[in-house]
PDB file of C-alpha atoms in Angstrom:
ATOM      1  CA  MET A   1      -0.268   0.131   0.392  1.00 51.00           C
ATOM      2  CA  MET A   2       2.801   2.338   0.766  1.00 52.00           C
ATOM      3  CA  MET A   3       4.622   1.986  -2.396  1.00 52.00           C
ATOM      4  CA  ARG A   4       1.987   2.785  -4.700  1.00 52.00           C
ATOM      5  CA  PHE A   5       1.167   5.622  -2.385  1.00 56.00           C
ATOM      6  CA  VAL A   6       4.402   7.221  -3.247  1.00 58.00           C
ATOM      7  CA  VAL A   7       4.282   6.221  -6.889  1.00 59.00           C
ATOM      8  CA  LEU A   8       0.937   7.640  -7.070  1.00 59.00           C
ATOM      9  CA  LEU A   9       1.834  10.698  -4.549  1.00 60.00           C
ATOM     10  CA  VAL A  10       4.867  11.211  -7.267  1.00 62.00           C
ATOM     11  CA  VAL A  11       2.298  12.137 -10.041  1.00 61.00           C
ATOM     12  CA  ALA A  12      -0.346  13.752  -7.939  1.00 62.00           C
ATOM     13  CA  ILE A  13       2.625  16.334  -7.092  1.00 60.00           C
ATOM     14  CA  TRP A  14       3.263  17.218 -10.680  1.00 57.00           C
ATOM     15  CA  ILE A  15      -0.607  17.174 -10.908  1.00 59.00           C
ATOM     16  CA  GLU A  16      -0.886  19.730  -8.441  1.00 58.00           C
ATOM     17  CA  MET A  17       2.259  22.089  -9.819  1.00 55.00           C
ATOM     18  CA  SER A  18       0.222  22.115 -13.328  1.00 53.00           C
ATOM     19  CA  GLN A  19      -2.697  24.112 -12.235  1.00 52.00           C
ATOM     20  CA  GLY A  20      -3.377  26.621 -14.913  1.00 46.00           C
ATOM     21  CA  GLN A  21      -5.986  26.952 -17.325  1.00 47.00           C
ATOM     22  CA  GLN A  22      -8.422  24.708 -18.004  1.00 78.00           C
ATOM     23  CA  MET A  23      -7.085  23.161 -20.955  1.00 84.00           C
ATOM     24  CA  ILE A  24      -3.193  23.554 -20.806  1.00 87.00           C
ATOM     25  CA  LYS A  25      -0.335  22.132 -23.238  1.00 89.00           C
ATOM     26  CA  GLN A  26       0.523  18.675 -22.580  1.00 91.00           C
ATOM     27  CA  CYS A  27       4.080  18.011 -20.977  1.00 88.00           C
ATOM     28  CA  LYS A  28       6.901  17.347 -23.624  1.00 89.00           C
ATOM     29  CA  CYS A  29       8.612  13.716 -22.710  1.00 89.00           C
ATOM     30  CA  SER A  30      12.006  15.254 -23.140  1.00 87.00           C
ATOM     31  CA  ASP A  31      11.415  18.181 -20.616  1.00 82.00           C
ATOM     32  CA  ILE A  32       9.954  16.172 -18.236  1.00 81.00           C
ATOM     33  CA  ALA A  33      12.718  13.184 -18.394  1.00 82.00           C
ATOM     34  CA  PRO A  34      15.202  15.574 -15.641  1.00 82.00           C
ATOM     35  CA  CYS A  35      12.086  15.468 -13.393  1.00 79.00           C
ATOM     36  CA  GLN A  36      11.103  12.486 -13.238  1.00 76.00           C
ATOM     37  CA  LEU A  37      14.876  11.423 -12.352  1.00 79.00           C
ATOM     38  CA  THR A  38      14.884  14.399  -9.759  1.00 82.00           C
ATOM     39  CA  ALA A  39      11.797  12.655  -7.859  1.00 79.00           C
ATOM     40  CA  VAL A  40      13.279   9.021  -7.941  1.00 77.00           C
ATOM     41  CA  GLN A  41      16.555  10.570  -6.376  1.00 82.00           C
ATOM     42  CA  SER A  42      14.714  12.659  -3.830  1.00 85.00           C
ATOM     43  CA  VAL A  43      12.385   9.701  -2.640  1.00 83.00           C
ATOM     44  CA  LEU A  44      14.819   8.214  -0.022  1.00 83.00           C
ATOM     45  CA  PRO A  45      15.998  12.145   1.032  1.00 90.00           C
ATOM     46  CA  CYS A  46      12.376  13.255   1.352  1.00 90.00           C
ATOM     47  CA  ALA A  47      11.769  10.530   3.884  1.00 88.00           C
ATOM     48  CA  ASP A  48      14.528  10.541   5.640  1.00 91.00           C
ATOM     49  CA  GLN A  49      13.433  14.434   6.167  1.00 93.00           C
ATOM     50  CA  CYS A  50      10.524  13.441   7.544  1.00 91.00           C
ATOM     51  CA  GLN A  51      11.416  10.503   9.735  1.00 90.00           C
ATOM     52  CA  LYS A  52      10.248  12.099  12.726  1.00 89.00           C
ATOM     53  CA  TYR A  53       6.883  11.285  11.904  1.00 86.00           C
ATOM     54  CA  ILE A  54       8.059   7.696  11.973  1.00 84.00           C
ATOM     55  CA  THR A  55       9.982   7.494  15.212  1.00 85.00           C
ATOM     56  CA  SER A  56       7.105   9.724  16.985  1.00 82.00           C
ATOM     57  CA  ILE A  57       5.271   6.159  16.913  1.00 80.00           C
ATOM     58  CA  GLY A  58       7.956   3.994  18.618  1.00 84.00           C
ATOM     59  CA  GLY A  59       9.424   3.082  15.087  1.00 86.00           C
ATOM     60  CA  ASN A  60      13.577   2.865  14.808  1.00 92.00           C
ATOM     61  CA  TYR A  61      13.320   4.908  11.320  1.00 90.00           C
ATOM     62  CA  ASP A  62      16.766   3.151   9.746  1.00 92.00           C
ATOM     63  CA  GLN A  63      15.586  -0.313  10.612  1.00 95.00           C
ATOM     64  CA  ILE A  64      12.610   0.227   8.839  1.00 92.00           C
ATOM     65  CA  SER A  65      14.305   2.181   5.926  1.00 90.00           C
ATOM     66  CA  ASN A  66      16.530  -1.385   5.788  1.00 93.00           C
ATOM     67  CA  CYS A  67      13.192  -3.262   5.712  1.00 93.00           C
ATOM     68  CA  PHE A  68      11.914  -1.510   2.427  1.00 89.00           C
ATOM     69  CA  LYS A  69      15.667  -1.651   1.032  1.00 88.00           C
ATOM     70  CA  GLN A  70      15.175  -5.306   1.291  1.00 91.00           C
ATOM     71  CA  LYS A  71      11.972  -5.221  -0.858  1.00 87.00           C
ATOM     72  CA  GLN A  72      13.908  -2.353  -3.397  1.00 84.00           C
ATOM     73  CA  SER A  73      13.859  -4.537  -6.498  1.00 88.00           C
ATOM     74  CA  ILE A  74      10.103  -5.504  -5.971  1.00 88.00           C
ATOM     75  CA  ILE A  75       9.659  -1.911  -5.603  1.00 82.00           C
ATOM     76  CA  ASN A  76      11.906  -0.628  -8.497  1.00 82.00           C
ATOM     77  CA  ASP A  77       9.923  -3.295 -10.932  1.00 87.00           C
ATOM     78  CA  ALA A  78       6.440  -1.628  -9.576  1.00 85.00           C
ATOM     79  CA  MET A  79       7.516   1.470 -10.380  1.00 81.00           C
ATOM     80  CA  LYS A  80       8.489   0.966 -13.293  1.00 84.00           C
ATOM     81  CA  CYS A  81       5.679  -1.103 -14.921  1.00 90.00           C
ATOM     82  CA  ALA A  82       3.328   2.469 -13.498  1.00 85.00           C
ATOM     83  CA  GLN A  83       5.187   4.396 -15.588  1.00 83.00           C
ATOM     84  CA  ASP A  84       5.383   2.137 -18.686  1.00 89.00           C
ATOM     85  CA  ALA A  85       1.445   1.553 -18.421  1.00 92.00           C
ATOM     86  CA  PHE A  86       0.982   5.748 -19.174  1.00 90.00           C
ATOM     87  CA  PRO A  87       3.117   5.856 -22.174  1.00 90.00           C
ATOM     88  CA  ASN A  88       0.892   8.556 -23.663  1.00 91.00           C
ATOM     89  CA  ALA A  89       1.185  10.846 -20.792  1.00 90.00           C
ATOM     90  CA  CYS A  90       3.658  13.198 -22.010  1.00 90.00           C
ATOM     91  CA  ALA A  91       3.957  14.130 -25.650  1.00 93.00           C
ATOM     92  CA  GLN A  92       6.612  12.935 -27.683  1.00 91.00           C
ATOM     93  CA  GLY A  93       6.447  14.881 -30.835  1.00 91.00           C
ATOM     94  CA  GLU A  94       4.173  17.598 -30.961  1.00 92.00           C
ATOM     95  CA  PRO A  95       1.818  18.598 -27.387  1.00 92.00           C
ATOM     96  CA  LYS A  96      -1.458  18.407 -27.750  1.00 94.00           C
ATOM     97  CA  MET A  97      -4.111  20.399 -24.787  1.00 93.00           C
ATOM     98  CA  VAL A  98      -4.946  18.884 -22.444  1.00 91.00           C
ATOM     99  CA  PRO A  99      -7.477  18.554 -19.506  1.00 85.00           C
ATOM    100  CA  LYS A 100      -6.440  20.704 -16.208  1.00 78.00           C
ATOM    101  CA  ARG A 101      -6.099  17.898 -13.412  1.00 74.00           C
ATOM    102  CA  PHE A 102      -6.031  18.314  -9.642  1.00 70.00           C
ATOM    103  CA  GLY A 103      -3.621  16.116  -7.551  1.00 69.00           C
ATOM    104  CA  LYS A 104      -5.703  16.201  -4.409  1.00 73.00           C
ATOM    105  CA  GLY A 105      -8.277  14.437  -6.440  1.00 76.00           C
ATOM    106  CA  LEU A 106      -5.796  11.062  -6.689  1.00 77.00           C
ATOM    107  CA  GLN A 107      -4.397  11.672  -3.346  1.00 76.00           C
ATOM    108  CA  LEU A 108      -8.468  11.442  -2.427  1.00 80.00           C
ATOM    109  CA  ALA A 109      -9.158   8.392  -4.662  1.00 83.00           C
ATOM    110  CA  VAL A 110      -5.584   6.925  -2.900  1.00 81.00           C
ATOM    111  CA  MET A 111      -6.886   7.396   0.371  1.00 79.00           C
ATOM    112  CA  THR A 112      -9.944   5.817  -0.196  1.00 86.00           C
ATOM    113  CA  ASP A 113      -8.966   2.484  -2.027  1.00 87.00           C
ATOM    114  CA  ILE A 114      -6.425   1.875   1.073  1.00 83.00           C
ATOM    115  CA  ASN A 115      -9.349   2.366   3.741  1.00 84.00           C
ATOM    116  CA  LYS A 116     -11.442   0.325   1.489  1.00 87.00           C
ATOM    117  CA  GLU A 117      -8.166  -2.379   1.655  1.00 87.00           C
ATOM    118  CA  LEU A 118      -7.974  -2.102   5.171  1.00 87.00           C
ATOM    119  CA  GLN A 119     -11.842  -2.443   6.116  1.00 88.00           C
ATOM    120  CA  ARG A 120     -11.635  -5.740   3.745  1.00 89.00           C
ATOM    121  CA  MET A 121      -8.878  -7.402   5.784  1.00 90.00           C
ATOM    122  CA  GLY A 122     -11.088  -6.103   8.970  1.00 89.00           C
ATOM    123  CA  ILE A 123      -7.807  -4.217  10.527  1.00 89.00           C
ATOM    124  CA  ALA A 124      -8.626  -0.600  10.227  1.00 86.00           C
ATOM    125  CA  ASN A 125      -9.516  -0.143  13.574  1.00 83.00           C
ATOM    126  CA  GLN A 126      -6.019  -1.626  14.513  1.00 81.00           C
ATOM    127  CA  VAL A 127      -4.253   0.711  12.504  1.00 79.00           C
ATOM    128  CA  THR A 128      -6.281   4.046  12.826  1.00 73.00           C
ATOM    129  CA  GLN A 129      -3.489   5.518  14.438  1.00 69.00           C
ATOM    130  CA  LEU A 130      -0.675   4.289  11.814  1.00 77.00           C
ATOM    131  CA  ILE A 131      -2.990   5.922   9.322  1.00 73.00           C
ATOM    132  CA  SER A 132      -3.082   9.540  11.397  1.00 73.00           C
ATOM    133  CA  GLN A 133       0.750   9.522  11.516  1.00 68.00           C
ATOM    134  CA  GLY A 134       1.073   7.758   7.909  1.00 72.00           C
ATOM    135  CA  ARG A 135      -0.825  10.812   6.628  1.00 77.00           C
ATOM    136  CA  ARG A 136       1.385  13.215   8.521  1.00 83.00           C
ATOM    137  CA  PHE A 137       4.296  11.525   6.863  1.00 84.00           C
ATOM    138  CA  PHE A 138       3.163  11.948   3.637  1.00 80.00           C
ATOM    139  CA  LYS A 139       1.758  15.299   4.038  1.00 85.00           C
ATOM    140  CA  CYS A 140       5.780  16.053   4.856  1.00 91.00           C
ATOM    141  CA  PHE A 141       7.198  13.949   2.030  1.00 88.00           C
ATOM    142  CA  GLN A 142       4.931  15.553  -0.318  1.00 82.00           C
ATOM    143  CA  SER A 143       6.083  19.182   0.672  1.00 89.00           C
ATOM    144  CA  CYS A 144       9.621  17.954   0.600  1.00 91.00           C
ATOM    145  CA  MET A 145       8.921  16.491  -2.696  1.00 86.00           C
ATOM    146  CA  MET A 146       7.338  19.554  -3.957  1.00 82.00           C
ATOM    147  CA  LYS A 147      10.519  21.840  -2.921  1.00 86.00           C
ATOM    148  CA  LYS A 148      12.534  19.645  -4.932  1.00 83.00           C
ATOM    149  CA  LEU A 149      10.420  19.381  -8.078  1.00 79.00           C
ATOM    150  CA  GLY A 150      10.049  23.236  -7.829  1.00 74.00           C
ATOM    151  CA  SER A 151      12.585  23.768 -10.334  1.00 69.00           C
ATOM    152  CA  CYS A 152      10.761  21.975 -12.910  1.00 69.00           C
ATOM    153  CA  SER A 153       8.436  23.456 -15.286  1.00 57.00           C
ATOM    154  CA  PRO A 154       4.774  23.887 -13.854  1.00 60.00           C
ATOM    155  CA  ASP A 155       3.271  25.216 -17.361  1.00 77.00           C
ATOM    156  CA  CYS A 156       1.992  21.915 -19.018  1.00 83.00           C
ATOM    157  CA  GLY A 157       0.239  18.908 -17.958  1.00 84.00           C
ATOM    158  CA  LEU A 158       0.139  15.068 -18.415  1.00 87.00           C
ATOM    159  CA  ASP A 159      -2.836  13.219 -20.494  1.00 90.00           C
ATOM    160  CA  LEU A 160      -3.702  10.841 -17.824  1.00 88.00           C
ATOM    161  CA  PRO A 161      -6.902   8.152 -16.996  1.00 90.00           C
ATOM    162  CA  SER A 162      -9.406   8.985 -14.505  1.00 88.00           C
ATOM    163  CA  ASP A 163      -7.979   8.550 -11.034  1.00 87.00           C
ATOM    164  CA  ASN A 164      -9.387   5.316 -10.345  1.00 88.00           C
ATOM    165  CA  VAL A 165      -7.910   3.951 -13.201  1.00 91.00           C
ATOM    166  CA  MET A 166      -4.830   5.335 -12.209  1.00 88.00           C
ATOM    167  CA  VAL A 167      -4.929   3.447  -8.999  1.00 89.00           C
ATOM    168  CA  GLN A 168      -6.102   0.150 -10.483  1.00 90.00           C
ATOM    169  CA  THR A 169      -3.226   0.398 -12.584  1.00 91.00           C
ATOM    170  CA  VAL A 170      -0.975   0.698  -9.874  1.00 88.00           C
ATOM    171  CA  LYS A 171      -2.115  -2.183  -8.240  1.00 87.00           C
ATOM    172  CA  ASN A 172      -1.901  -4.522 -10.587  1.00 90.00           C
ATOM    173  CA  CYS A 173       1.310  -3.445 -11.331  1.00 89.00           C
ATOM    174  CA  ALA A 174       2.409  -4.162  -7.671  1.00 87.00           C
ATOM    175  CA  GLN A 175       0.914  -7.631  -7.882  1.00 87.00           C
ATOM    176  CA  LYS A 176       2.912  -8.521 -10.714  1.00 89.00           C
ATOM    177  CA  SER A 177       6.138  -7.184  -9.430  1.00 88.00           C
ATOM    178  CA  GLY A 178       5.947  -9.530  -6.677  1.00 88.00           C
ATOM    179  CA  ILE A 179       3.878  -7.631  -3.848  1.00 86.00           C
ATOM    180  CA  GLN A 180       1.714 -10.166  -2.910  1.00 87.00           C
ATOM    181  CA  THR A 181       0.605 -11.494   0.567  1.00 91.00           C
ATOM    182  CA  ALA A 182       3.810 -13.164   1.788  1.00 92.00           C
ATOM    183  CA  SER A 183       6.474 -10.682   0.550  1.00 91.00           C
ATOM    184  CA  VAL A 184       3.942  -7.941   2.376  1.00 91.00           C
ATOM    185  CA  GLN A 185       3.646  -9.529   5.269  1.00 94.00           C
ATOM    186  CA  ASP A 186       7.243 -10.552   5.503  1.00 95.00           C
ATOM    187  CA  LEU A 187       8.004  -6.237   5.214  1.00 93.00           C
ATOM    188  CA  CYS A 188       5.188  -5.912   8.123  1.00 93.00           C
ATOM    189  CA  PHE A 189       6.907  -8.431  10.451  1.00 96.00           C
ATOM    190  CA  CYS A 190      10.041  -6.640   9.597  1.00 96.00           C
ATOM    191  CA  VAL A 191       8.851  -3.478  10.393  1.00 93.00           C
ATOM    192  CA  GLU A 192       6.834  -4.570  13.388  1.00 94.00           C
ATOM    193  CA  GLN A 193      10.223  -5.868  14.621  1.00 96.00           C
ATOM    194  CA  ALA A 194      11.682  -2.448  14.096  1.00 95.00           C
ATOM    195  CA  GLY A 195       9.128  -0.926  16.863  1.00 92.00           C
ATOM    196  CA  ILE A 196       6.381  -0.251  15.355  1.00 90.00           C
ATOM    197  CA  ARG A 197       4.585  -2.566  18.245  1.00 89.00           C
ATOM    198  CA  GLN A 198       1.303  -2.204  16.829  1.00 86.00           C
ATOM    199  CA  LEU A 199       1.410  -4.220  13.894  1.00 90.00           C
ATOM    200  CA  SER A 200       2.179  -7.238  16.125  1.00 91.00           C
ATOM    201  CA  ASP A 201      -1.700  -8.529  15.530  1.00 90.00           C
ATOM    202  CA  VAL A 202      -2.291  -6.553  12.313  1.00 92.00           C
ATOM    203  CA  CYS A 203       0.801  -8.447  10.344  1.00 94.00           C
ATOM    204  CA  PRO A 204      -0.359 -12.093   9.760  1.00 95.00           C
ATOM    205  CA  ARG A 205      -4.112 -10.990   8.776  1.00 93.00           C
ATOM    206  CA  ILE A 206      -2.786  -9.124   5.590  1.00 92.00           C
ATOM    207  CA  GLN A 207      -4.231 -10.140   2.388  1.00 90.00           C
ATOM    208  CA  ILE A 208      -3.078  -8.640  -0.782  1.00 84.00           C
ATOM    209  CA  PHE A 209      -6.062  -7.124  -2.706  1.00 64.00           C
ATOM    210  CA  LYS A 210      -6.786  -9.273  -5.425  1.00 57.00           C
ATOM    211  CA  THR A 211      -7.127  -7.515  -8.973  1.00 50.00           C
ATOM    212  CA  LYS A 212      -8.955  -8.490 -12.669  1.00 45.00           C
TER     213      LYS A 212
END
């Protein structure tokens, strides 16, 4: 869940920075390539900058970071799959005009989907505090990423499907890349051992989403 939130959050930040008229010029792929590289390189530094929201609930940030690094290849595959799923988001040739999009809509779709998954697994109540803390972390993370991407051109937009379609696409990519029940439970237990004891009863109950 965290992986797809990060992937979609980076897209949402770009959308948020691209607000202008009702119709705006589509971004050229050559123009946003440096921004994509900056986004990838900024993820860990921004996470480090916001680590206080993890340590405040008892977690050892370095250990938790190592938990995710152990799954780095799976996460990278999922992120590449998600990026490749929208080949026409930017323009290879002459850009067209695309509708203005709002990043907050995508973030809402992500949170709605995560809440639905937690309810399905019957663990929503147990992770209420963690969800609240996670929101503060991602708000901090988003602010950091927007500063890192501040030099990127804000006067163009991406040609993307609806928010719900984007969420479903990233879920499909996550599952295809190996983010399955066993691997996520393993990650969950690793994070629990790193100090997030609230997960002790949650990890065994995780059942990763089924995609069509």
